[in-house]
Amino acid sequence: MTVRAADRARYDRATAHLDAPLAIVDLDAFDANADDLVRRAGGKPIRVASKSVRCRTLLERVLAKDGFAGLMSFTLDESLWLARSGFEDVLLAYPSADRTGFAELAGDPKLASAVTVMVDDTSQLDLIDASRAGGREVVRVCLELDTSLKLLGGRVRVGALRSPLHSPAQVADLARAVARRPGFKVVGIMAYEGHIAGVGDAITGRPLRSRAIRLMQATARRELAERRAAVVRAVRAVVPELEYVNGGGTGSVQTTAAEDSVTEIAAGSGLYVPRLFDNYTSFSGRPAALFAQPVVRRPGVGVVTVLGGGYPASGAPGRDRLPVPYLPEGLRYDPQEGPGEVQTPLLGSPADDLLIGDKVWFRHAKAGELCERFDVLHLIEGDAVTATVPTYRGEGQTFL
């Protein structure tokens, strides 16, 4: 029996009393992935990206492990909710225009001490000040550095369109603007190198593209390491008491951790290991989060139909954004239909061994986005469900 077949048998036994659709997290795999992230970080703390987990129980579980410290959130509303729930160090990874949230933040000393907001423009400071509604708490600020690789004099850009702050001088200028402004304090720098951390470099069946990605990433790593160090020096000249410099992501943990200027690493998807993280030479993880759909039809030989399953991931549309049928091995989508909102036909010889009501297990393309589809996660240890815990959605929290 293959490892995957053994996993399928375990998951089927563990959830035999549960009807699909359902979602699980294999805690043995989750913990092993967490340990591997810590190993790769080489002693630097890992800040957990909450959007890749979206379950408070699992956030608490991973933060209880040595090597993890703090959260990286994705909306201000989520940040405040997490802080009210007892999480003491929440870095909001994206700028916000949530005026109500800023009023609450500026008016509550506990929230103001726990939450750090992201800025890359003085206009964002203006919005925060206009939202204070009398609140006088000092707002903790992190400055985001644009990590993109610019070639041919800037005519070619590789990387996400995020912060406008690219040079050391630009980041230092904003640090000065914040330092001069009452009610704000610069505490950190963040630089997310998505074109390195979030792009697989070993694409199945695409050797030339894979090699081109590796060459691009090697060039980008060298350029960013030098520029990030210069940015940190420039900002520390303005803000000597800088608390942290955050960088990286699941796909670049060890290379980012090797930079002396970086004090902590961000990661989250590496805990669940969705399908987009299969194509890396730098690490391999164990799929920990899966969802199951029930077989509801058998249209013919070599075909079954499952209920639902059309859960595409965010990003540029493409096949890599679709869930993948994982267990039993050997199933594939009908190219004329693909995964559907209400039903999904699956082709392949394993279909003939599936009965009405059997479960087909899928992996989502991304990590936390799976939790937007399910109210609860069934936590599996060995071949038993040992707990059933709510996702953000199950707690009535849909932040985006």
PDB file of C-alpha atoms in Angstrom, residues 25-40 46 62 65 68 250 267-274 283-289:
ATOM      1  CA  VAL A  25      -6.540  18.791   9.066  1.00  0.00           C
ATOM      2  CA  ASP A  26      -4.164  15.904   9.679  1.00  0.00           C
ATOM      3  CA  LEU A  27      -2.447  17.011  12.898  1.00  0.00           C
ATOM      4  CA  ASP A  28       0.480  14.633  12.429  1.00  0.00           C
ATOM      5  CA  ALA A  29       1.228  16.299   9.078  1.00  0.00           C
ATOM      6  CA  PHE A  30       0.483  19.792  10.445  1.00  0.00           C
ATOM      7  CA  ASP A  31       2.950  19.351  13.312  1.00  0.00           C
ATOM      8  CA  ALA A  32       5.602  17.828  11.057  1.00  0.00           C
ATOM      9  CA  ASN A  33       5.279  20.784   8.681  1.00  0.00           C
ATOM     10  CA  ALA A  34       5.592  23.200  11.614  1.00  0.00           C
ATOM     11  CA  ASP A  35       8.759  21.454  12.781  1.00  0.00           C
ATOM     12  CA  ASP A  36      10.211  21.658   9.278  1.00  0.00           C
ATOM     13  CA  LEU A  37       9.527  25.398   9.079  1.00  0.00           C
ATOM     14  CA  VAL A  38      11.349  25.898  12.378  1.00  0.00           C
ATOM     15  CA  ARG A  39      14.292  23.844  11.140  1.00  0.00           C
ATOM     16  CA  ARG A  40      14.499  25.879   7.945  1.00  0.00           C
ATOM     17  CA  ILE A  46       8.413  32.569  12.511  1.00  0.00           C
ATOM     18  CA  VAL A  62       1.280  26.470  16.289  1.00  0.00           C
ATOM     19  CA  LYS A  65       5.435  25.584  19.642  1.00  0.00           C
ATOM     20  CA  PHE A  68       6.887  30.607  16.404  1.00  0.00           C
ATOM     21  CA  THR A 250       6.973  29.453   3.029  1.00  0.00           C
ATOM     22  CA  ALA A 267       5.100  31.726   6.909  1.00  0.00           C
ATOM     23  CA  GLY A 268       1.715  30.069   7.009  1.00  0.00           C
ATOM     24  CA  SER A 269       0.910  28.040   3.900  1.00  0.00           C
ATOM     25  CA  GLY A 270       3.664  25.609   4.817  1.00  0.00           C
ATOM     26  CA  LEU A 271       1.521  24.349   7.685  1.00  0.00           C
ATOM     27  CA  TYR A 272      -1.280  23.080   5.409  1.00  0.00           C
ATOM     28  CA  VAL A 273       0.879  22.568   2.259  1.00  0.00           C
ATOM     29  CA  PRO A 274      -1.707  23.181  -0.490  1.00  0.00           C
ATOM     30  CA  PHE A 283      11.562  21.930   0.576  1.00  0.00           C
ATOM     31  CA  SER A 284       8.785  19.372   0.560  1.00  0.00           C
ATOM     32  CA  GLY A 285       5.940  19.145   3.030  1.00  0.00           C
ATOM     33  CA  ARG A 286       3.076  16.843   3.881  1.00  0.00           C
ATOM     34  CA  PRO A 287      -0.434  17.786   2.738  1.00  0.00           C
ATOM     35  CA  ALA A 288      -2.253  18.466   5.983  1.00  0.00           C
ATOM     36  CA  ALA A 289      -5.525  20.150   4.948  1.00  0.00           C
TER      37      ALA A 289
END
